[in-house]
Every structure is written in structure tokens, then in C-alpha cells.
Short mmCIF file of C-alpha atoms in Angstrom, two decimals:
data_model
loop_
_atom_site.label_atom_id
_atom_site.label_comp_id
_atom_site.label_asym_id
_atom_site.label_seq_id
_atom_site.Cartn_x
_atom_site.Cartn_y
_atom_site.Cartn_z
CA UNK A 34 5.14 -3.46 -1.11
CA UNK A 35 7.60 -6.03 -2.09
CA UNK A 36 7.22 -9.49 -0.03
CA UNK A 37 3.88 -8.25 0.54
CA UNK A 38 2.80 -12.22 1.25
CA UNK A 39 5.89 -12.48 3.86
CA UNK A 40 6.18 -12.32 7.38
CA UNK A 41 6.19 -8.93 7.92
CA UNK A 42 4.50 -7.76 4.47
CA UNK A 43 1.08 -9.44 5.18
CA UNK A 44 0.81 -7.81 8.91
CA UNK A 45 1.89 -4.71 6.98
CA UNK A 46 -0.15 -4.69 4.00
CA UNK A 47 -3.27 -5.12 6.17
CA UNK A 48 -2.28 -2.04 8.25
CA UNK A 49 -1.75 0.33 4.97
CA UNK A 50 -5.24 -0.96 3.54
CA UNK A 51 -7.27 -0.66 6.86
CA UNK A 52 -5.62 3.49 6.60
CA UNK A 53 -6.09 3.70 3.24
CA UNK A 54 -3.26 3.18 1.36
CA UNK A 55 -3.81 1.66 -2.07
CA UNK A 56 -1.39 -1.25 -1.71
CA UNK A 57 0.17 -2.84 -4.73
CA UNK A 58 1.71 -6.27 -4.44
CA UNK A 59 4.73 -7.96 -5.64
CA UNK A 60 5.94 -11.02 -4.10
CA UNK A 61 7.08 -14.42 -5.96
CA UNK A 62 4.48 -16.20 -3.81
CA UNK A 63 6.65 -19.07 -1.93
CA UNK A 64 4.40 -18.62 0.70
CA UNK A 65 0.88 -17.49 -0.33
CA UNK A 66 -0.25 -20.67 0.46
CA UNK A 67 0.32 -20.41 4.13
CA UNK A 68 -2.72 -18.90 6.79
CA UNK A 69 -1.77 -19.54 10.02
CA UNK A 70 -4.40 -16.89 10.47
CA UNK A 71 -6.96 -15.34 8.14
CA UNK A 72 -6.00 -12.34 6.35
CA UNK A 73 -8.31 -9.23 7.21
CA UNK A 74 -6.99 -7.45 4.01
CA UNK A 75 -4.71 -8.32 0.90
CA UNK A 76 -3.11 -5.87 -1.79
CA UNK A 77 -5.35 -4.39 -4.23
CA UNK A 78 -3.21 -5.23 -6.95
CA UNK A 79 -0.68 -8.28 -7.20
CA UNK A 80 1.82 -8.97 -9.39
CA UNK A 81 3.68 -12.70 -9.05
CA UNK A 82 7.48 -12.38 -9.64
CA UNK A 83 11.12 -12.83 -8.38
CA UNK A 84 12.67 -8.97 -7.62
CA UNK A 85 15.30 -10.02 -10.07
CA UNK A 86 13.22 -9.50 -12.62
CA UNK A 87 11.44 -6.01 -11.86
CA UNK A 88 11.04 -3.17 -14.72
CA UNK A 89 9.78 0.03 -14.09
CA UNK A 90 6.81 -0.81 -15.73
CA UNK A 91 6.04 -2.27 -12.01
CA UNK A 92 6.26 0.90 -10.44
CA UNK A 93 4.59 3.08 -12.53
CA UNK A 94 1.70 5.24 -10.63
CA UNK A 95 3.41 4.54 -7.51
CA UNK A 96 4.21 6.95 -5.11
CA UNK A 97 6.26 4.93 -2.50
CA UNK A 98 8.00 1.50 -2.16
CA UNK A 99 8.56 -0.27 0.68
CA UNK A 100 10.76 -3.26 -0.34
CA UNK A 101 10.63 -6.39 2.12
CA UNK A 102 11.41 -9.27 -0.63
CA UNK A 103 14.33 -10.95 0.11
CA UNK A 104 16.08 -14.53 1.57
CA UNK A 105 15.02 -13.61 4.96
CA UNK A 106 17.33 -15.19 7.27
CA UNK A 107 20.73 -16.36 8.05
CA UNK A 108 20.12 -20.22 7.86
CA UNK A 109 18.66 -19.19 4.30
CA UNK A 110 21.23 -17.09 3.23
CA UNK A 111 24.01 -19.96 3.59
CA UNK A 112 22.07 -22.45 1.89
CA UNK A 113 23.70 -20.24 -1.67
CA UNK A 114 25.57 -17.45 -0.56
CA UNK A 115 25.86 -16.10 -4.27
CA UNK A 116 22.45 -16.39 -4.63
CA UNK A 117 21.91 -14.44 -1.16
CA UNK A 118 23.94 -11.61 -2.71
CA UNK A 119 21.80 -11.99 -5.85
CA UNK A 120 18.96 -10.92 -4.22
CA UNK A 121 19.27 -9.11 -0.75
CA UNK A 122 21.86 -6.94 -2.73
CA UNK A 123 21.85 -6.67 -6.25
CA UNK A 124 17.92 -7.43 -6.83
CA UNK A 125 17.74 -4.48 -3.76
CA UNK A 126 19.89 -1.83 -6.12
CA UNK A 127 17.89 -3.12 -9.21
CA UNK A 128 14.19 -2.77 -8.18
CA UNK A 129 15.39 1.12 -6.25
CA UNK A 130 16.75 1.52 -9.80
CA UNK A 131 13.19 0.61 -11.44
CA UNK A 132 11.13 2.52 -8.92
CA UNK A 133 13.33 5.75 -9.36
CA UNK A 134 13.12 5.61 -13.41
CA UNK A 135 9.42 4.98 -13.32
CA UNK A 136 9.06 8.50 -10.91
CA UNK A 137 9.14 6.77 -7.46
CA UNK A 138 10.05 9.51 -4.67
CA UNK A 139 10.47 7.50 -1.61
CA UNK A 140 11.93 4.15 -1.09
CA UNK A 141 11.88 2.36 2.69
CA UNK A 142 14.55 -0.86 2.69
CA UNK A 143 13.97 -3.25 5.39
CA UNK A 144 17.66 -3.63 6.18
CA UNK A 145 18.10 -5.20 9.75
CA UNK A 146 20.54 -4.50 13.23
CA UNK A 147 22.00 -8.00 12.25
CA UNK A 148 24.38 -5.77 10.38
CA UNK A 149 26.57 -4.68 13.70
CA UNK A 150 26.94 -8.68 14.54
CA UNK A 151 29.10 -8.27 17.27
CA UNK A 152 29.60 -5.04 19.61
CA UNK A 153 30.87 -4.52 22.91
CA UNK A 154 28.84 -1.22 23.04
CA UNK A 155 26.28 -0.52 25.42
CA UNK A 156 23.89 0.04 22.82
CA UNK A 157 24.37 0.32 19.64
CA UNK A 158 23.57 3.53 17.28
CA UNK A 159 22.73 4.12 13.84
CA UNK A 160 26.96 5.22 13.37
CA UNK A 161 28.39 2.37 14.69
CA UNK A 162 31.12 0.31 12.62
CA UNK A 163 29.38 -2.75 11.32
CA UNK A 164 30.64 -6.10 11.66
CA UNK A 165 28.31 -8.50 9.29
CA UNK A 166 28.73 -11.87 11.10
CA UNK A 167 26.71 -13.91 7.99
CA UNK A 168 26.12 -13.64 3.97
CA UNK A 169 22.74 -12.10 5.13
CA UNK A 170 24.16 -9.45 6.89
CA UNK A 171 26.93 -8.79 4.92
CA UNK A 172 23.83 -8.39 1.61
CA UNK A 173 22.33 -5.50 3.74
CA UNK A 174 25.09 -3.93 4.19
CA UNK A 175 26.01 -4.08 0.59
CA UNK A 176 22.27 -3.18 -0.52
CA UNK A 177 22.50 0.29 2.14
CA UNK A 178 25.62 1.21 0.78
CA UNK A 179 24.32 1.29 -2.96
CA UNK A 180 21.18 2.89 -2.33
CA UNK A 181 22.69 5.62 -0.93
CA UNK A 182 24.69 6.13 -4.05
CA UNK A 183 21.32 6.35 -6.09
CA UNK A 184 19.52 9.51 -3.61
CA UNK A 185 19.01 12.44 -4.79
CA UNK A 186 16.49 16.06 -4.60
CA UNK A 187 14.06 13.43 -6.43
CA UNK A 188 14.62 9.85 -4.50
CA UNK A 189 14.67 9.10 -0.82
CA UNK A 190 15.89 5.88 0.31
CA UNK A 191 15.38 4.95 3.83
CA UNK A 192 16.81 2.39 5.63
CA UNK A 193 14.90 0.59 8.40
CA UNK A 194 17.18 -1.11 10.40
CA UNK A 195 14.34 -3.91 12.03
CA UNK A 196 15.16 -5.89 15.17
CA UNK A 197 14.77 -9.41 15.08
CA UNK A 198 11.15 -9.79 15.25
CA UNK A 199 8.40 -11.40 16.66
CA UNK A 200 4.72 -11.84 16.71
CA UNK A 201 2.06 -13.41 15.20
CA UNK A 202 1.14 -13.14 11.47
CA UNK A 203 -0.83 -14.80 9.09
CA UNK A 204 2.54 -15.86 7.17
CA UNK A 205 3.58 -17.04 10.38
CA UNK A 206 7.37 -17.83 10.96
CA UNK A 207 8.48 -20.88 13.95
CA UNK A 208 12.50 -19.63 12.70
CA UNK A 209 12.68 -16.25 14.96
CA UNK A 210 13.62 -16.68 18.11
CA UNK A 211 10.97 -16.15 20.30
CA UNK A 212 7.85 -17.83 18.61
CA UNK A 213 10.65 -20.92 18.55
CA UNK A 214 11.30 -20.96 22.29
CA UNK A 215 7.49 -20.77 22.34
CA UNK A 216 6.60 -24.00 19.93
CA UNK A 217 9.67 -25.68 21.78
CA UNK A 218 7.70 -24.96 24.85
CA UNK A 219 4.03 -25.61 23.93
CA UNK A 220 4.64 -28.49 21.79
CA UNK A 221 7.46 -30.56 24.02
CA UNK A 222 7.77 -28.97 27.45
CA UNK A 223 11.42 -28.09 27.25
CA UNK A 224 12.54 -25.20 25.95
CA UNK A 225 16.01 -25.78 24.44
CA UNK A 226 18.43 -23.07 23.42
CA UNK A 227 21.31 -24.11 21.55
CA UNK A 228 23.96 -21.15 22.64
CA UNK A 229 24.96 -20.45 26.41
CA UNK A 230 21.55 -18.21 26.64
CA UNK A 231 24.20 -15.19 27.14
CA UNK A 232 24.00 -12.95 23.44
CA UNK A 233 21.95 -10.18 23.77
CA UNK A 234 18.97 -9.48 20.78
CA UNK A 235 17.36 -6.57 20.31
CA UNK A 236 13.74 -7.45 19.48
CA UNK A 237 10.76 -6.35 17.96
CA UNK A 238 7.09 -7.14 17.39
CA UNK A 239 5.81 -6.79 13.91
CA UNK A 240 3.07 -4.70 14.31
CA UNK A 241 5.65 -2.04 15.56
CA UNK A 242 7.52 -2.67 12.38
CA UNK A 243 4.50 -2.24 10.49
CA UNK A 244 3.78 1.10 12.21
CA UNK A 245 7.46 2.27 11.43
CA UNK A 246 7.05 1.78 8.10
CA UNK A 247 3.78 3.91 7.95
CA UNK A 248 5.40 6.55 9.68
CA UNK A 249 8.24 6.89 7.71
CA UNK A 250 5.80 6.75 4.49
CA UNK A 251 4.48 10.11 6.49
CA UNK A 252 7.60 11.67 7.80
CA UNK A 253 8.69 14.87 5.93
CA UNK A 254 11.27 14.35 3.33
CA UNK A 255 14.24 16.47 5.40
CA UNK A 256 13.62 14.37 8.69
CA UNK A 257 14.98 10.82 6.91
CA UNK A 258 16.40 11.35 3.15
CA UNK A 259 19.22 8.81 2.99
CA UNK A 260 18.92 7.91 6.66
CA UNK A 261 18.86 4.81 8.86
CA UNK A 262 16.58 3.97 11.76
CA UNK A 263 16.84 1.65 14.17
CA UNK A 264 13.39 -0.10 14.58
CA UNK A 265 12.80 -1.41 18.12
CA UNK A 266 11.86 -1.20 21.47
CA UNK A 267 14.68 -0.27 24.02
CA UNK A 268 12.78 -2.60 26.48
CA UNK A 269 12.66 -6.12 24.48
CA UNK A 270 17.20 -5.78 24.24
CA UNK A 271 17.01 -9.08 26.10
CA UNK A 272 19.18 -11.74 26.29
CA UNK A 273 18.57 -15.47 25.06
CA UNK A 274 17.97 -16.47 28.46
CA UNK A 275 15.62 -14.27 29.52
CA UNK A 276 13.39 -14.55 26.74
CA UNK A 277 13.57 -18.38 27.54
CA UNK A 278 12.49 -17.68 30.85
CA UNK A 279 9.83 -15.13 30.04
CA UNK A 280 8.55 -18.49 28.27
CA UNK A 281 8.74 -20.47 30.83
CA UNK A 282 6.74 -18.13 32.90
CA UNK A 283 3.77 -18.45 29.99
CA UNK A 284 3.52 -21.82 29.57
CA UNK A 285 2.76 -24.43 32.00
CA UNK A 286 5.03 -27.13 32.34
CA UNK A 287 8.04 -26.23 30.58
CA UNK A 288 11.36 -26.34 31.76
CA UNK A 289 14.49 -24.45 30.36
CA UNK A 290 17.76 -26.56 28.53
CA UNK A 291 20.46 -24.65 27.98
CA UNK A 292 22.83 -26.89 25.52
CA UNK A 293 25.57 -24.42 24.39
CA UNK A 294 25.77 -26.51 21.05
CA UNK A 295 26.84 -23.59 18.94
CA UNK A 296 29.12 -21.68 20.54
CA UNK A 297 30.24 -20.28 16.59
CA UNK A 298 27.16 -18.08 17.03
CA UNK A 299 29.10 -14.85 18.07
CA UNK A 300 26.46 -12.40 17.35
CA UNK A 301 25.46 -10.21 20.70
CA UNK A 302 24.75 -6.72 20.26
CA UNK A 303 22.13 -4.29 22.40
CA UNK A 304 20.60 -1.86 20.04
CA UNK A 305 19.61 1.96 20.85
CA UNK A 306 16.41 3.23 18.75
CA UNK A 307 16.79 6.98 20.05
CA UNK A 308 16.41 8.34 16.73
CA UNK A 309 13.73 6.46 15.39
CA UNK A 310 11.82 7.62 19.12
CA UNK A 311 13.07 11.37 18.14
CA UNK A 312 11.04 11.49 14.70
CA UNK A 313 7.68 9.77 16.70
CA UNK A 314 8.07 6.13 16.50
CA UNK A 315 6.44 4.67 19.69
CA UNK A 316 7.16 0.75 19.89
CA UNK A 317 4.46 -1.17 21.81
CA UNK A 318 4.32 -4.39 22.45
CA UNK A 319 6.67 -5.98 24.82
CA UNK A 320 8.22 -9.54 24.37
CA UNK A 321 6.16 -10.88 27.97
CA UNK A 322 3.51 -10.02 25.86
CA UNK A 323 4.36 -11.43 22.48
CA UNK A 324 5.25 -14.33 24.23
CA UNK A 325 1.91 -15.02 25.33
CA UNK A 326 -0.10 -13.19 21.91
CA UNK A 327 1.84 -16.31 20.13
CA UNK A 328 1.40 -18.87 22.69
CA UNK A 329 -2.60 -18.05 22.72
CA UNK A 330 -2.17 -18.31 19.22
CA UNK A 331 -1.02 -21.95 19.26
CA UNK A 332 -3.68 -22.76 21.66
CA UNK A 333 -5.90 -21.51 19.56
CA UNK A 334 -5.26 -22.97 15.95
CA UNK A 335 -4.23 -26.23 17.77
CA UNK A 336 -0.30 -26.32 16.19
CA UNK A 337 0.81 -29.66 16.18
CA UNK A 338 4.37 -31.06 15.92
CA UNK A 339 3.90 -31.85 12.40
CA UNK A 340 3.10 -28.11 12.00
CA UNK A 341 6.16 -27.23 13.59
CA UNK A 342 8.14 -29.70 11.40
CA UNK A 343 6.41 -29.09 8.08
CA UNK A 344 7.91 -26.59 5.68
CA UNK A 345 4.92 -23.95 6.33
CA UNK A 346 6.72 -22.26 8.86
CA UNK A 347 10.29 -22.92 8.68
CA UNK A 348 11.67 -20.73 5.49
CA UNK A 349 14.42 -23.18 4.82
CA UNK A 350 12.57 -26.04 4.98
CA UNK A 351 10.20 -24.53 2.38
CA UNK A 352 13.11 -23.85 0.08
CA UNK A 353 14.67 -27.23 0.26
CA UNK A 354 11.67 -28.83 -0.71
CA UNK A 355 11.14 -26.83 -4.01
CA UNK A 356 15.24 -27.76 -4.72
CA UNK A 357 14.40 -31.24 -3.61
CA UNK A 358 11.32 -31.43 -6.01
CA UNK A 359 12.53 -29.22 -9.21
CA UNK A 360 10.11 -26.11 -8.72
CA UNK A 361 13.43 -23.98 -8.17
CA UNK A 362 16.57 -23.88 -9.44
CA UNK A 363 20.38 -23.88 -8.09
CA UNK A 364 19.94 -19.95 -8.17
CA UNK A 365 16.98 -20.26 -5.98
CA UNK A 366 14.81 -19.32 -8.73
CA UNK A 367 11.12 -20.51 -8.88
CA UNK A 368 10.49 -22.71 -11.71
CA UNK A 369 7.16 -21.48 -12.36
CA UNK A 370 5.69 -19.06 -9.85
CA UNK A 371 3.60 -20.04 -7.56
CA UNK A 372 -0.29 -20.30 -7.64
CA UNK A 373 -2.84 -19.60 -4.99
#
């Protein structure tokens, strides 16, 4: 699992461990320091370094990858386009390249439904046009488009196309929508939304994205060889509003401010996840109740507003400060790697 000490990759990692998966690590470790709640399990093995630099020497013994490393947002991926590219789409092709020299059958990208931006559809499928609205997008698409050129009777790539997700994890993230509109609310009463409240997200929790990514290490070959999924749940395609309100109705004294400072955000899109439903992927947990999983959460580790302005949480905040300080580079490179 690469970006095994991420977001997503330490809620994941703990789910292949607890069903017995012998997990190796590789993450540049950014953000092993950060336990916004304790880890129940952590990769067997771990090896500390940027994807840009993989061999297939990493890979060898391994059976599957499931590659999650990356610049993980939009507001990160403008702070050096190039480097975005770098990594999300180059470092993508190069470790698929490793792990399919070193004997690697299957491969599962965490690409994202960011890539269709903008659609007038009623729901979006797995064959619509894209329309990248941001370097981050555009880097997935690239990434898909030159895995698929590298599958073949011995290597399956996969591409997971996640929902913006939600939930908590012990690598917790304030920067996704909803656990934002939830911090806004528990920590100042107002819960502000920047756009009109109109663009529709498709959302996801990330213990459903951790269970898609087991069942696609499971599927038969035939069912997704050089295929994308969707990965969602057809109730939680919700617009901006709404979730704000769903907030609202969770915690106590909060109103809702709707400031339409950045109209420029054009992405709306409603996402269909038929055929990731059709091969047995069963979504659970609603956004009502993610909403109030993360606001219990706050409550309970007593978040503070210097938590939610400290660089623990926010991923571009964390990457400014290592800039700001030396520890990385212009190419958002780690000067040393980071220690536990």
C-alpha cells in the first residue's frame, strides 16, 4: 500500500491486517506524526520514501499494489503544478512500471470522480467525457490513461474512481468537505460555505473506500482488468447545501452562511456507482451519519481551534511549513524523510 500513513491508507491498512493481509508500507511519512486517533494496526513492513524514487526491488514478493501516494488535493496540487504532474502522473506510471517488472499481477489506482469536473448529466458513468477542472484532476487523468497502456494477460490495473470522502481516520483530514463544515460548526457556530451551496458532490465515507479496495483485491481477474469503478454511495450525491444543513441538524447552535466567495469553483457533477454495485460493492455509511461519527469525534478528543488551524490536519498547511522551514524542496521533495 502506497500512502499507507494517509488519509485513506491508515483506515485501509488496518482493515487488510485485521483480514489478514500481510501489508507492506511505503509512504514518505509527511504525516506519520499525526493520531487524531490511535491506530488499531500498522503495516508489517515499512519502507520511508517519495514514489519518485521506487525500484522494483520494493515490490518484490508482492502480490498486489494498491497505490494511494500522491498530492492529495486540489489546493495542493496548485501550490506546483509541475510538481503535481511529477507525482500524481509520472511517479503513478513509474511505481506500476516497478511493481509489473518485479512480478506484480494486480495494481488498484486511487484515481478520483474529480476527473468529470463539470457535467450536466444526471449522473455520471464510468464512459463519460472528462472535463479535469484542476492540475489534480487533470494528473489522474493522465496517470489512467498510461496505465492502461502498460495491462496486459500478466498486469491488471484498476482504477478506483473514489468520491470525495469523508470520515474519521487516524490521519485525520479538516480539508474535505464535510469534516470542514463540521469543525466550522463545532468550533465557531457558523457554518460558512464559500460557493452558492448549489454544486452537487458525490461523497463517500472511507471505510467504504477501504472495503472497495478489498474487494477489488478479491474480484476475479475478467470482472475488472483495465477497468474503472466508481466508488460511492448513490445516496450521499448531495449538494453543498444540504450537507451544510445535515450539519446544522448535528450540532447545536450552529447556523448556516452561505458567502458565494468563489464563484470560479465550477465543479458540480452527480456520480452513478452502478457498476461498482454490479460486481458486489455495498457502500454503507451515509453522510447524516458521518456527520455525526466526526462530530462525536471532536467531542471526544476535545479539537480546539488551534487544532483546526495547525498544519496536522490541513495538507497544505503541512507542506508550506516544510517549504517555509527547508525540510522540502521547490519540487516538493522531502529533505530528509521523515522520522516517527
Amino acid at each position: 500500500v502506497t500512502g499507507n500513513e494517509g488519509y485513506i491508507g491508515s483506515v485501509l491498512t488496518e482493515a487488510l491486517v485485521e483480514h489478514g493481509y500481510r501489508v507492506i508500507g511505503l509512504d514518505n511519512g509527511i504525516f506519520r506524526d499525526v493520531a487524531f486517533v490511535p491506530r488499531n494496526a500498522r503495516a508489517q513492513v515499512q519502507i520511508t520514501k517519495d514514489i519518485r524514487d521506487t525500484e522494483p526491488d520494493d515490490f518484490n514478493g508482492v502480490d498486489a499494489v494498491i497505490h494511494l501516494a500522491g498530492l492529495s488535493n486540489d489546493p495542493l496540487g496548485y501550490l506546483n503544478p509541475e510538481a503535481t504532474f511529477a507525482v500524481n502522473h509520472r511517479a503513478t506510471v513509474r511505481v506500476a512500471e516497478a511493481a509489473k517488472a518485479a512480478g506484480v499481477r494486480r495494481f488498484l489506482f486511487s484515481s478520483s470522480c474529480s476527473m468529470y469536473g463539470v457535467s450536466k448529466d444526471d449522473f455520471v458513468s464510468e464512459d463519460a467525457p472528462f472535463n479535469p477542472q484542476t492540475p489534480y484532476a487533470e494528473a489522474k487523468v493522465a496517470a489512467e490513461r498510461d496505465l492502461g497502456r502498460l495491462a496486459d494477460d500478466h498486469f491488471t490495473p484498476t482504477y478506483l474512481r473514489n468520491a470525495t470522502v469523508f470520515g474519521v481516520s487516524p490521519r485525520m483530514r479538516l480539508d474535505l468537505v464535510v469534516q470542514n463544515l463540521v469543525a466550522y460548526g463545532h468550533l465557531f457556530g457558523v457554518i460558512t460555505i464559500l460557493s452558492d451551496g448549489t454544486p452537487w458532490r458525490p461523497l463517500v465515507h472511507v471505510s467504504d473506500v477501504a472495503s472497495a479496495f478489498r474487494l477489488f483485491l478479491e474480484l476475479p481477474r475478467e470482472e475488472v482488468h483495465n477497468r474503472a469503478f466508481n466508488i460511492g454511495h448513490q445516496d450521499n450525491n448531495l449538494q453543498i447545501r444540504e450537507v451544510a444543513q445535515t450539519v446544522r441538524e448535528t450540532v447545536p447552535n450552529t447556523t448556516v452562511e452561505i458567502k458565494n466567495e468563489n464563484p470560479a469553483d465550477a465543479r458540480s457533477y452527480r456520480v452513478s456507482f452502478e457498476r461498482a454495485y454490479g460486481v458486489g460493492f455495498q457502500p454503507r455509511v451515509t453522510v447524516r451519519e458521518g456527520v455525526r461519527e466526526i462530530y462525536d469525534a471532536f467531542r471526544r478528543v476535545h479539537l480546539t481551534r488551534e487544532d483546526f488551524e495547525s498544519d496536522a490536519y490541513i495538507t497544505l498547511k503541512r507542506y508550506q511549513r516544510l517549504l517555509a522551514n527547508g525540510r522540502m524542496d521547490s519540487a516538493l521533495r522531502l529533505a530528509t524523510p521523515e522520522l516517527s
